Amino acid sequence: MPRKITENTTYVGHIDWEIRHFHGEQLSTYHGTSYNSYLIQDGAKTALVDTVWGPYSKEFIAKLQRTVGIENIDYMIALHGEPDHSQALSDVMAIKPDLPIYCTENATRSLKGFHHKDWDFHTIKTGDTLDLGNGKFTFVEAPMLHWPDQMMAYYDRDKILFSSDPFGHHFASDQLFTDKVDASSLIYESVKYYANIVSPYSAMVIKKLKEFAMLNLPLEMIAPAHGLIWRKVNTDLILKKYAEWADNFKKDKITIVYDTMYESTRKLAIALGEGIREADRSVEIRLFNSSLNDIADINTQIFASKGVLFGSPTYNSGVLNSTAGILEELKGFRFTGKKAAAFGSYGWAPMSVKIIAQKLRDANFQLFEPEGLSVNWNPTEEKLAEARKFGADFAKFCNE
Ligand code: FEO
């Protein structure tokens, strides 16, 4: 149902209560999500900011027809070409084929690439404006947040920043505003979103936050493309969080991620944790069997850690599937300022620890003991004591 956010701005997006995985099956979304679209009825002119994902296009079109009538929309603002925000655009354009679309140069590529249509594109650059009669949009390019085609749009009459993916969260709620829902769930979903989607582009986040601050625009709301709207009461909170998350974020936490076949690597994981605790009484220690836990949640824990111990037994001269999957994701995230070490058991050839250590190097971790901790067969008491010492030394290394 359309919901008024302000006198001029109406929420016309789709709340997806059912989705449990996003980006195919890559990212868990236990709290659902939303595909946010906003209708700005400024007086003389009307603009639509983004559309929704294809499966919900029919409901979206019906909602727009009820609310405004698509013929009466004057401008389409496409902040980003990814299908979760643009797939319903084809159905909007089928009703009003001459609707001008304002987007970045790169978004003309992504939108043409997905829709195969040569619509009336108007490309924008940072600082360009679009006058609606009473208020106006100011556009800010935001490449790599999270695609090269991204931009943000500031509507001065309501002092709303339509931020696209940044500041979003996969969180379904009909409350509209972030200050009306459980704060700890919301912040968890926000940091999970940052770790799994935004973190590879942290340098750009820092740059954009500075650029936006320099524009000195009064801000009442940040309206992202997923989840709920940040109001004046907490816009500073999420801006501060983004500044923290973008800047080598880490807590006093060490995460141990392992997979195991016959308990040997699991025993090492436990012993490593005991060693860490002996050396550091206050650090938070979390253990995750990577085959039993959700990968996006593990990534989030790693993002918040100062150190990570990563283990797998050797399996067919390699590592187990769950280990390989996480290491591949970590390479893409390029987390910064984190320390790590590899461990694992083997029967016939000590391969897994070498492979994990190399993958951790490739993923930008600073390695402790490049050779890692490799144990043959079932660890003896002596080997478990060695693992405890390894854990204790790693804890000290993380505090250096
Ligand atoms: Fe929610 Fe990058 O799209």
mmCIF file of C-alpha atoms and ligand atoms in Angstrom:
data_model
loop_
_atom_site.group_PDB
_atom_site.id
_atom_site.type_symbol
_atom_site.label_atom_id
_atom_site.label_comp_id
_atom_site.label_asym_id
_atom_site.label_seq_id
_atom_site.Cartn_x
_atom_site.Cartn_y
_atom_site.Cartn_z
ATOM 1 C CA MET A 1 0.000 0.000 0.000
ATOM 2 C CA PRO A 2 1.372 3.510 -0.810
ATOM 3 C CA ARG A 3 2.469 5.313 2.373
ATOM 4 C CA LYS A 4 3.102 9.024 2.751
ATOM 5 C CA ILE A 5 6.539 9.795 4.166
ATOM 6 C CA THR A 6 6.101 13.546 3.901
ATOM 7 C CA GLU A 7 3.504 15.795 2.297
ATOM 8 C CA ASN A 8 5.289 15.418 -1.063
ATOM 9 C CA THR A 9 6.937 12.014 -0.897
ATOM 10 C CA THR A 10 5.159 8.656 -0.911
ATOM 11 C CA TYR A 11 6.638 5.192 -0.410
ATOM 12 C CA VAL A 12 5.522 2.956 -3.283
ATOM 13 C CA GLY A 13 8.050 0.105 -2.947
ATOM 14 C CA HIS A 14 7.460 -3.569 -2.257
ATOM 15 C CA ILE A 15 8.048 -5.213 1.112
ATOM 16 C CA ASP A 16 9.291 -8.756 0.524
ATOM 17 C CA TRP A 17 8.414 -10.693 3.677
ATOM 18 C CA GLU A 18 9.283 -14.068 2.150
ATOM 19 C CA ILE A 19 12.743 -13.799 0.615
ATOM 20 C CA ARG A 20 15.368 -15.808 2.518
ATOM 21 C CA HIS A 21 18.264 -15.550 0.060
ATOM 22 C CA PHE A 22 19.334 -12.683 -2.155
ATOM 23 C CA HIS A 23 21.739 -12.432 -5.110
ATOM 24 C CA GLY A 24 20.559 -15.903 -6.078
ATOM 25 C CA GLU A 25 21.345 -18.062 -3.051
ATOM 26 C CA GLN A 26 24.456 -16.102 -2.068
ATOM 27 C CA LEU A 27 23.234 -13.891 0.756
ATOM 28 C CA SER A 28 20.873 -14.915 3.555
ATOM 29 C CA THR A 29 18.019 -12.514 4.321
ATOM 30 C CA TYR A 30 16.377 -13.943 7.437
ATOM 31 C CA HIS A 31 14.460 -10.724 8.072
ATOM 32 C CA GLY A 32 13.225 -10.438 4.467
ATOM 33 C CA THR A 33 13.860 -7.212 2.570
ATOM 34 C CA SER A 34 12.166 -4.484 0.563
ATOM 35 C CA TYR A 35 12.690 -2.938 -2.882
ATOM 36 C CA ASN A 36 12.144 0.724 -2.225
ATOM 37 C CA SER A 37 10.578 3.104 -4.702
ATOM 38 C CA TYR A 38 9.565 6.657 -3.912
ATOM 39 C CA LEU A 39 7.081 8.945 -5.624
ATOM 40 C CA ILE A 40 7.727 12.679 -5.331
ATOM 41 C CA GLN A 41 4.684 14.848 -6.110
ATOM 42 C CA ASP A 42 6.204 18.278 -5.952
ATOM 43 C CA GLY A 43 3.249 20.236 -7.309
ATOM 44 C CA ALA A 44 3.875 21.015 -10.937
ATOM 45 C CA LYS A 45 6.001 17.941 -11.606
ATOM 46 C CA THR A 46 6.080 14.336 -10.376
ATOM 47 C CA ALA A 47 9.114 12.057 -10.227
ATOM 48 C CA LEU A 48 9.545 8.368 -9.484
ATOM 49 C CA VAL A 49 12.758 7.211 -7.782
ATOM 50 C CA ASP A 50 13.584 3.589 -8.701
ATOM 51 C CA THR A 51 11.188 0.704 -9.320
ATOM 52 C CA VAL A 52 11.093 -2.838 -7.855
ATOM 53 C CA TRP A 53 12.239 -6.374 -8.650
ATOM 54 C CA GLY A 54 10.442 -8.106 -11.545
ATOM 55 C CA PRO A 55 8.360 -10.663 -9.595
ATOM 56 C CA TYR A 56 6.524 -7.765 -7.934
ATOM 57 C CA SER A 57 6.148 -5.572 -11.009
ATOM 58 C CA LYS A 58 2.433 -6.230 -11.517
ATOM 59 C CA GLU A 59 1.566 -5.169 -7.954
ATOM 60 C CA PHE A 60 3.891 -2.178 -8.280
ATOM 61 C CA ILE A 61 2.295 -0.981 -11.505
ATOM 62 C CA ALA A 62 -1.187 -1.338 -10.003
ATOM 63 C CA LYS A 63 -0.047 0.662 -6.977
ATOM 64 C CA LEU A 64 1.325 3.475 -9.157
ATOM 65 C CA GLN A 65 -1.821 3.558 -11.252
ATOM 66 C CA ARG A 66 -3.931 3.877 -8.106
ATOM 67 C CA THR A 67 -1.689 6.500 -6.546
ATOM 68 C CA VAL A 68 -0.791 8.831 -9.377
ATOM 69 C CA GLY A 69 -1.382 7.230 -12.779
ATOM 70 C CA ILE A 70 1.829 6.432 -14.658
ATOM 71 C CA GLU A 71 0.862 8.871 -17.459
ATOM 72 C CA ASN A 72 1.166 11.636 -14.854
ATOM 73 C CA ILE A 73 4.778 10.856 -13.894
ATOM 74 C CA ASP A 74 7.143 13.396 -15.479
ATOM 75 C CA TYR A 75 10.575 12.017 -14.570
ATOM 76 C CA MET A 76 12.067 8.633 -13.815
ATOM 77 C CA ILE A 77 15.116 8.752 -11.531
ATOM 78 C CA ALA A 78 17.042 5.483 -11.842
ATOM 79 C CA LEU A 79 19.676 5.442 -9.100
ATOM 80 C CA HIS A 80 21.077 2.031 -10.090
ATOM 81 C CA GLY A 81 20.561 -0.520 -12.871
ATOM 82 C CA GLU A 82 20.605 -3.725 -10.811
ATOM 83 C CA PRO A 83 17.392 -5.695 -11.486
ATOM 84 C CA ASP A 84 16.164 -5.614 -7.872
ATOM 85 C CA HIS A 85 15.536 -1.887 -8.425
ATOM 86 C CA SER A 86 15.006 -1.653 -12.161
ATOM 87 C CA GLN A 87 13.308 -4.792 -13.428
ATOM 88 C CA ALA A 88 9.836 -3.251 -13.233
ATOM 89 C CA LEU A 89 11.050 -0.298 -15.295
ATOM 90 C CA SER A 90 10.069 -2.091 -18.518
ATOM 91 C CA ASP A 91 6.459 -2.214 -17.371
ATOM 92 C CA VAL A 92 6.478 1.482 -16.420
ATOM 93 C CA MET A 93 7.986 2.374 -19.801
ATOM 94 C CA ALA A 94 5.478 0.195 -21.650
ATOM 95 C CA ILE A 95 2.773 2.522 -20.314
ATOM 96 C CA LYS A 96 4.723 5.759 -20.845
ATOM 97 C CA PRO A 97 7.459 5.095 -23.450
ATOM 98 C CA ASP A 98 8.608 8.721 -23.662
ATOM 99 C CA LEU A 99 9.210 9.091 -19.885
ATOM 100 C CA PRO A 100 12.653 10.713 -19.493
ATOM 101 C CA ILE A 101 15.051 8.639 -17.383
ATOM 102 C CA TYR A 102 17.704 10.421 -15.307
ATOM 103 C CA CYS A 103 20.674 8.221 -14.474
ATOM 104 C CA THR A 104 24.463 8.001 -14.731
ATOM 105 C CA GLU A 105 26.294 7.238 -17.953
ATOM 106 C CA ASN A 106 27.093 3.777 -16.606
ATOM 107 C CA ALA A 107 23.425 3.177 -15.749
ATOM 108 C CA THR A 108 22.505 3.690 -19.395
ATOM 109 C CA ARG A 109 24.758 0.666 -20.023
ATOM 110 C CA SER A 110 23.288 -1.527 -17.284
ATOM 111 C CA LEU A 111 19.690 -0.522 -18.073
ATOM 112 C CA LYS A 112 20.167 -1.068 -21.805
ATOM 113 C CA GLY A 113 21.985 -4.321 -21.040
ATOM 114 C CA PHE A 114 19.091 -5.699 -18.999
ATOM 115 C CA HIS A 115 16.134 -4.211 -20.884
ATOM 116 C CA HIS A 116 17.464 -3.944 -24.482
ATOM 117 C CA LYS A 117 15.659 -0.638 -24.967
ATOM 118 C CA ASP A 118 16.903 2.744 -26.107
ATOM 119 C CA TRP A 119 14.757 4.934 -23.883
ATOM 120 C CA ASP A 120 15.034 8.709 -23.413
ATOM 121 C CA PHE A 121 18.094 8.652 -21.154
ATOM 122 C CA HIS A 122 19.401 11.868 -19.585
ATOM 123 C CA THR A 123 22.799 11.252 -18.080
ATOM 124 C CA ILE A 124 23.788 13.137 -14.958
ATOM 125 C CA LYS A 125 27.011 14.109 -13.263
ATOM 126 C CA THR A 126 27.624 15.103 -9.646
ATOM 127 C CA GLY A 127 26.122 18.527 -8.955
ATOM 128 C CA ASP A 128 23.532 18.357 -11.753
ATOM 129 C CA THR A 129 20.039 19.325 -10.685
ATOM 130 C CA LEU A 130 16.494 18.632 -11.819
ATOM 131 C CA ASP A 131 13.892 21.283 -11.024
ATOM 132 C CA LEU A 132 10.431 20.006 -10.132
ATOM 133 C CA GLY A 133 8.835 23.436 -9.739
ATOM 134 C CA ASN A 134 8.834 23.864 -5.971
ATOM 135 C CA GLY A 135 11.736 21.633 -5.005
ATOM 136 C CA LYS A 136 14.643 20.191 -6.915
ATOM 137 C CA PHE A 137 16.892 17.148 -7.017
ATOM 138 C CA THR A 138 20.660 17.439 -6.734
ATOM 139 C CA PHE A 139 22.473 14.376 -8.009
ATOM 140 C CA VAL A 140 25.654 12.840 -6.620
ATOM 141 C CA GLU A 141 27.413 10.084 -8.543
ATOM 142 C CA ALA A 142 28.338 7.170 -6.276
ATOM 143 C CA PRO A 143 30.259 4.715 -8.450
ATOM 144 C CA MET A 144 30.996 1.334 -6.823
ATOM 145 C CA LEU A 145 28.378 1.788 -4.118
ATOM 146 C CA HIS A 146 27.679 -0.860 -5.082
ATOM 147 C CA TRP A 147 27.976 -0.912 -8.892
ATOM 148 C CA PRO A 148 29.759 1.527 -11.202
ATOM 149 C CA ASP A 149 26.360 2.885 -12.290
ATOM 150 C CA GLN A 150 25.166 4.126 -8.925
ATOM 151 C CA MET A 151 24.097 7.624 -7.920
ATOM 152 C CA MET A 152 22.269 9.316 -5.057
ATOM 153 C CA ALA A 153 19.626 12.040 -5.320
ATOM 154 C CA TYR A 154 18.900 14.762 -2.767
ATOM 155 C CA TYR A 155 15.417 16.342 -2.779
ATOM 156 C CA ASP A 156 15.727 19.715 -1.143
ATOM 157 C CA ARG A 157 12.073 20.389 -0.342
ATOM 158 C CA ASP A 158 11.881 17.409 2.025
ATOM 159 C CA LYS A 159 15.640 17.288 2.763
ATOM 160 C CA ILE A 160 15.737 13.609 1.831
ATOM 161 C CA LEU A 161 18.782 11.826 0.474
ATOM 162 C CA PHE A 162 17.719 8.903 -1.735
ATOM 163 C CA SER A 163 20.888 6.914 -1.193
ATOM 164 C CA SER A 164 20.354 3.765 -3.300
ATOM 165 C CA ASP A 165 22.057 0.661 -1.807
ATOM 166 C CA PRO A 166 24.265 2.441 0.783
ATOM 167 C CA PHE A 167 22.677 2.735 4.247
ATOM 168 C CA GLY A 168 20.273 -0.096 3.370
ATOM 169 C CA HIS A 169 19.562 -3.378 5.149
ATOM 170 C CA HIS A 170 17.636 -6.500 4.303
ATOM 171 C CA PHE A 171 14.840 -5.978 6.790
ATOM 172 C CA ALA A 172 11.145 -6.293 5.998
ATOM 173 C CA SER A 173 8.852 -4.144 8.101
ATOM 174 C CA ASP A 174 5.777 -2.028 7.513
ATOM 175 C CA GLN A 175 7.010 0.570 10.017
ATOM 176 C CA LEU A 176 8.697 2.663 7.303
ATOM 177 C CA PHE A 177 11.235 4.192 9.687
ATOM 178 C CA THR A 178 14.301 2.687 11.342
ATOM 179 C CA ASP A 179 13.561 4.295 14.712
ATOM 180 C CA LYS A 180 10.349 2.279 15.010
ATOM 181 C CA VAL A 181 11.884 -1.216 14.950
ATOM 182 C CA ASP A 182 14.118 -3.287 17.217
ATOM 183 C CA ALA A 183 17.466 -1.475 17.154
ATOM 184 C CA SER A 184 19.748 -4.484 17.660
ATOM 185 C CA SER A 185 18.173 -6.491 14.792
ATOM 186 C CA LEU A 186 18.340 -3.442 12.558
ATOM 187 C CA ILE A 187 21.993 -2.709 13.298
ATOM 188 C CA TYR A 188 22.903 -6.383 12.833
ATOM 189 C CA GLU A 189 21.202 -6.421 9.427
ATOM 190 C CA SER A 190 22.891 -3.118 8.548
ATOM 191 C CA VAL A 191 26.392 -4.348 9.405
ATOM 192 C CA LYS A 192 25.717 -7.689 7.685
ATOM 193 C CA TYR A 193 24.647 -5.742 4.585
ATOM 194 C CA TYR A 194 27.767 -3.582 4.810
ATOM 195 C CA ALA A 195 30.123 -6.551 5.298
ATOM 196 C CA ASN A 196 28.647 -8.642 2.499
ATOM 197 C CA ILE A 197 27.768 -5.956 -0.055
ATOM 198 C CA VAL A 198 29.453 -2.622 0.579
ATOM 199 C CA SER A 199 32.777 -3.533 2.246
ATOM 200 C CA PRO A 200 34.810 -4.043 -0.962
ATOM 201 C CA TYR A 201 34.212 -0.369 -1.687
ATOM 202 C CA SER A 202 35.050 1.094 1.725
ATOM 203 C CA ALA A 203 37.541 3.568 0.249
ATOM 204 C CA MET A 204 34.728 4.979 -1.871
ATOM 205 C CA VAL A 205 32.425 5.135 1.179
ATOM 206 C CA ILE A 206 34.950 7.343 2.992
ATOM 207 C CA LYS A 207 35.304 9.561 -0.080
ATOM 208 C CA LYS A 208 31.536 9.912 -0.543
ATOM 209 C CA LEU A 209 30.864 10.664 3.133
ATOM 210 C CA LYS A 210 33.412 13.489 2.952
ATOM 211 C CA GLU A 211 32.026 14.738 -0.345
ATOM 212 C CA PHE A 212 28.481 14.733 1.003
ATOM 213 C CA ALA A 213 29.510 16.520 4.210
ATOM 214 C CA MET A 214 31.179 19.220 2.101
ATOM 215 C CA LEU A 215 27.930 19.877 0.248
ATOM 216 C CA ASN A 216 26.549 20.972 3.625
ATOM 217 C CA LEU A 217 23.016 19.940 2.719
ATOM 218 C CA PRO A 218 20.473 19.919 5.565
ATOM 219 C CA LEU A 219 19.384 16.342 6.098
ATOM 220 C CA GLU A 220 16.066 15.173 7.503
ATOM 221 C CA MET A 221 16.035 11.634 6.112
ATOM 222 C CA ILE A 222 18.167 9.042 4.352
ATOM 223 C CA ALA A 223 15.959 6.829 2.210
ATOM 224 C CA PRO A 224 17.861 3.759 1.012
ATOM 225 C CA ALA A 225 16.885 1.264 -1.672
ATOM 226 C CA HIS A 226 16.372 -1.589 0.831
ATOM 227 C CA GLY A 227 14.795 -1.573 4.259
ATOM 228 C CA LEU A 228 13.655 1.369 6.322
ATOM 229 C CA ILE A 229 14.177 5.118 6.217
ATOM 230 C CA TRP A 230 16.586 6.820 8.621
ATOM 231 C CA ARG A 231 15.004 9.926 10.154
ATOM 232 C CA LYS A 232 16.635 12.952 11.769
ATOM 233 C CA VAL A 233 16.687 11.108 15.102
ATOM 234 C CA ASN A 234 19.211 8.566 13.761
ATOM 235 C CA THR A 235 20.696 9.783 10.457
ATOM 236 C CA ASP A 236 23.828 10.679 12.433
ATOM 237 C CA LEU A 237 23.948 7.161 13.876
ATOM 238 C CA ILE A 238 24.085 5.421 10.494
ATOM 239 C CA LEU A 239 26.491 8.006 9.035
ATOM 240 C CA LYS A 240 28.778 7.412 12.031
ATOM 241 C CA LYS A 241 28.463 3.640 11.657
ATOM 242 C CA TYR A 242 29.385 3.837 7.970
ATOM 243 C CA ALA A 243 32.423 5.973 8.825
ATOM 244 C CA GLU A 244 33.485 3.301 11.396
ATOM 245 C CA TRP A 245 32.783 0.319 9.140
ATOM 246 C CA ALA A 246 34.657 1.882 6.222
ATOM 247 C CA ASP A 247 37.796 2.534 8.261
ATOM 248 C CA ASN A 248 39.532 -0.803 9.057
ATOM 249 C CA PHE A 249 36.617 -1.800 11.289
ATOM 250 C CA LYS A 250 37.383 -4.338 14.010
ATOM 251 C CA LYS A 251 36.251 -5.136 17.505
ATOM 252 C CA ASP A 252 38.150 -6.913 20.257
ATOM 253 C CA LYS A 253 37.139 -10.238 18.753
ATOM 254 C CA ILE A 254 38.821 -13.315 17.277
ATOM 255 C CA THR A 255 36.783 -15.625 15.071
ATOM 256 C CA ILE A 256 37.710 -19.264 14.499
ATOM 257 C CA VAL A 257 36.213 -20.772 11.351
ATOM 258 C CA TYR A 258 36.701 -24.455 10.665
ATOM 259 C CA ASP A 259 35.269 -27.475 8.926
ATOM 260 C CA THR A 260 35.978 -31.024 10.013
ATOM 261 C CA MET A 261 35.527 -34.624 8.876
ATOM 262 C CA TYR A 262 36.620 -36.833 11.780
ATOM 263 C CA GLU A 263 36.899 -34.251 14.579
ATOM 264 C CA SER A 264 40.660 -33.654 14.311
ATOM 265 C CA THR A 265 40.388 -30.105 12.942
ATOM 266 C CA ARG A 266 37.520 -29.404 15.347
ATOM 267 C CA LYS A 267 39.732 -30.441 18.296
ATOM 268 C CA LEU A 268 42.400 -28.044 17.047
ATOM 269 C CA ALA A 269 39.817 -25.239 16.812
ATOM 270 C CA ILE A 270 38.788 -25.801 20.428
ATOM 271 C CA ALA A 271 42.412 -25.913 21.611
ATOM 272 C CA LEU A 272 43.222 -22.730 19.700
ATOM 273 C CA GLY A 273 40.303 -20.996 21.419
ATOM 274 C CA GLU A 274 41.549 -22.189 24.834
ATOM 275 C CA GLY A 275 45.007 -20.827 24.062
ATOM 276 C CA ILE A 276 43.599 -17.460 23.037
ATOM 277 C CA ARG A 277 41.611 -17.268 26.285
ATOM 278 C CA GLU A 278 44.709 -18.126 28.370
ATOM 279 C CA ALA A 279 46.611 -15.246 26.758
ATOM 280 C CA ASP A 280 43.798 -12.706 26.636
ATOM 281 C CA ARG A 281 41.084 -12.664 29.291
ATOM 282 C CA SER A 282 38.859 -10.115 27.592
ATOM 283 C CA VAL A 283 38.847 -10.816 23.864
ATOM 284 C CA GLU A 284 35.559 -12.186 22.501
ATOM 285 C CA ILE A 285 36.078 -15.595 20.867
ATOM 286 C CA ARG A 286 33.570 -17.062 18.399
ATOM 287 C CA LEU A 287 33.826 -20.530 16.816
ATOM 288 C CA PHE A 288 31.932 -21.450 13.655
ATOM 289 C CA ASN A 289 31.792 -24.750 11.864
ATOM 290 C CA SER A 290 31.553 -23.337 8.355
ATOM 291 C CA SER A 291 29.486 -26.251 7.046
ATOM 292 C CA LEU A 292 26.837 -25.734 9.751
ATOM 293 C CA ASN A 293 26.586 -21.948 9.790
ATOM 294 C CA ASP A 294 25.394 -19.391 7.302
ATOM 295 C CA ILE A 295 28.253 -17.978 5.230
ATOM 296 C CA ALA A 296 26.933 -14.384 5.274
ATOM 297 C CA ASP A 297 26.713 -14.459 9.070
ATOM 298 C CA ILE A 298 30.266 -15.830 9.308
ATOM 299 C CA ASN A 299 31.477 -13.090 6.936
ATOM 300 C CA THR A 300 29.830 -10.540 9.222
ATOM 301 C CA GLN A 301 31.644 -11.939 12.264
ATOM 302 C CA ILE A 302 34.958 -11.906 10.395
ATOM 303 C CA PHE A 303 34.313 -8.301 9.334
ATOM 304 C CA ALA A 304 33.945 -7.359 13.004
ATOM 305 C CA SER A 305 37.071 -9.288 14.136
ATOM 306 C CA LYS A 306 40.660 -8.240 14.610
ATOM 307 C CA GLY A 307 41.864 -11.798 13.940
ATOM 308 C CA VAL A 308 40.670 -14.946 12.211
ATOM 309 C CA LEU A 309 41.860 -18.542 12.485
ATOM 310 C CA PHE A 310 40.795 -20.589 9.515
ATOM 311 C CA GLY A 311 40.898 -24.402 9.468
ATOM 312 C CA SER A 312 40.128 -27.371 7.261
ATOM 313 C CA PRO A 313 41.419 -30.900 7.003
ATOM 314 C CA THR A 314 43.144 -31.816 3.760
ATOM 315 C CA TYR A 315 40.559 -33.295 1.411
ATOM 316 C CA ASN A 316 41.585 -34.664 -2.007
ATOM 317 C CA SER A 317 44.752 -32.538 -1.831
ATOM 318 C CA GLY A 318 42.602 -29.453 -1.181
ATOM 319 C CA VAL A 319 40.149 -28.118 1.395
ATOM 320 C CA LEU A 320 36.529 -28.890 2.201
ATOM 321 C CA ASN A 321 33.760 -27.155 0.212
ATOM 322 C CA SER A 322 32.570 -24.810 2.945
ATOM 323 C CA THR A 323 36.142 -23.618 3.566
ATOM 324 C CA ALA A 324 36.728 -23.001 -0.153
ATOM 325 C CA GLY A 325 33.458 -21.049 -0.442
ATOM 326 C CA ILE A 326 34.216 -18.638 2.369
ATOM 327 C CA LEU A 327 37.809 -18.089 1.273
ATOM 328 C CA GLU A 328 36.588 -17.203 -2.225
ATOM 329 C CA GLU A 329 34.151 -14.650 -0.786
ATOM 330 C CA LEU A 330 36.824 -13.146 1.474
ATOM 331 C CA LYS A 331 39.057 -12.549 -1.537
ATOM 332 C CA GLY A 332 36.324 -10.359 -3.030
ATOM 333 C CA PHE A 333 35.615 -8.466 0.199
ATOM 334 C CA ARG A 334 39.243 -7.307 0.652
ATOM 335 C CA PHE A 335 38.726 -6.593 4.386
ATOM 336 C CA THR A 336 41.542 -4.405 5.695
ATOM 337 C CA GLY A 337 43.580 -4.348 8.903
ATOM 338 C CA LYS A 338 42.905 -7.953 9.957
ATOM 339 C CA LYS A 339 45.270 -10.695 11.082
ATOM 340 C CA ALA A 340 44.900 -14.395 10.375
ATOM 341 C CA ALA A 341 46.414 -17.854 10.484
ATOM 342 C CA ALA A 342 45.617 -21.236 8.951
ATOM 343 C CA PHE A 343 45.285 -24.587 10.678
ATOM 344 C CA GLY A 344 44.113 -28.085 9.898
ATOM 345 C CA SER A 345 44.704 -31.795 10.094
ATOM 346 C CA TYR A 346 45.826 -34.185 7.375
ATOM 347 C CA GLY A 347 46.268 -37.884 6.796
ATOM 348 C CA TRP A 348 48.542 -38.440 3.813
ATOM 349 C CA ALA A 349 49.622 -34.998 2.616
ATOM 350 C CA PRO A 350 49.654 -31.644 4.498
ATOM 351 C CA MET A 351 47.949 -29.540 1.819
ATOM 352 C CA SER A 352 45.015 -27.701 3.394
ATOM 353 C CA VAL A 353 46.993 -25.325 5.605
ATOM 354 C CA LYS A 354 49.220 -24.203 2.719
ATOM 355 C CA ILE A 355 46.154 -23.579 0.539
ATOM 356 C CA ILE A 356 44.286 -21.665 3.268
ATOM 357 C CA ALA A 357 47.362 -19.547 4.090
ATOM 358 C CA GLN A 358 47.756 -18.536 0.450
ATOM 359 C CA LYS A 359 44.043 -17.714 0.149
ATOM 360 C CA LEU A 360 44.213 -15.597 3.309
ATOM 361 C CA ARG A 361 47.184 -13.707 1.862
ATOM 362 C CA ASP A 362 45.231 -13.186 -1.368
ATOM 363 C CA ALA A 363 42.330 -11.840 0.706
ATOM 364 C CA ASN A 364 44.519 -9.135 2.268
ATOM 365 C CA PHE A 365 44.974 -10.666 5.753
ATOM 366 C CA GLN A 366 48.255 -10.184 7.616
ATOM 367 C CA LEU A 367 49.463 -13.714 8.305
ATOM 368 C CA PHE A 368 50.774 -14.997 11.634
ATOM 369 C CA GLU A 369 53.185 -17.939 11.177
ATOM 370 C CA PRO A 370 52.995 -18.346 7.389
ATOM 371 C CA GLU A 371 53.325 -22.120 7.794
ATOM 372 C CA GLY A 372 50.236 -22.213 10.015
ATOM 373 C CA LEU A 373 49.409 -25.121 12.302
ATOM 374 C CA SER A 374 49.293 -28.465 10.568
ATOM 375 C CA VAL A 375 48.714 -31.704 12.497
ATOM 376 C CA ASN A 376 48.932 -35.269 11.221
ATOM 377 C CA TRP A 377 46.019 -37.647 11.944
ATOM 378 C CA ASN A 378 44.247 -37.330 15.274
ATOM 379 C CA PRO A 379 45.975 -34.703 17.469
ATOM 380 C CA THR A 380 47.741 -36.092 20.532
ATOM 381 C CA GLU A 381 47.702 -34.292 23.903
ATOM 382 C CA GLU A 382 51.104 -32.924 22.952
ATOM 383 C CA LYS A 383 49.754 -31.545 19.676
ATOM 384 C CA LEU A 384 46.749 -30.038 21.439
ATOM 385 C CA ALA A 385 49.118 -28.284 23.839
ATOM 386 C CA GLU A 386 50.989 -27.002 20.759
ATOM 387 C CA ALA A 387 47.670 -25.724 19.381
ATOM 388 C CA ARG A 388 46.937 -23.927 22.677
ATOM 389 C CA LYS A 389 50.347 -22.259 22.480
ATOM 390 C CA PHE A 390 49.683 -21.322 18.839
ATOM 391 C CA GLY A 391 46.372 -19.759 19.905
ATOM 392 C CA ALA A 392 48.008 -17.834 22.746
ATOM 393 C CA ASP A 393 50.730 -16.490 20.461
ATOM 394 C CA PHE A 394 48.127 -15.556 17.866
ATOM 395 C CA ALA A 395 46.178 -13.605 20.511
ATOM 396 C CA LYS A 396 49.348 -11.656 21.359
ATOM 397 C CA PHE A 397 50.019 -11.049 17.652
ATOM 398 C CA CYS A 398 46.480 -9.637 17.295
ATOM 399 C CA ASN A 399 47.185 -7.180 20.105
ATOM 400 C CA GLU A 400 50.421 -5.864 18.595
HETATM 401 FE FE1 FEO B 1 19.962 -3.551 -4.218
HETATM 402 FE FE2 FEO B 1 22.944 -3.196 -5.910
HETATM 403 O O1 FEO B 1 21.090 -3.476 -5.720
#
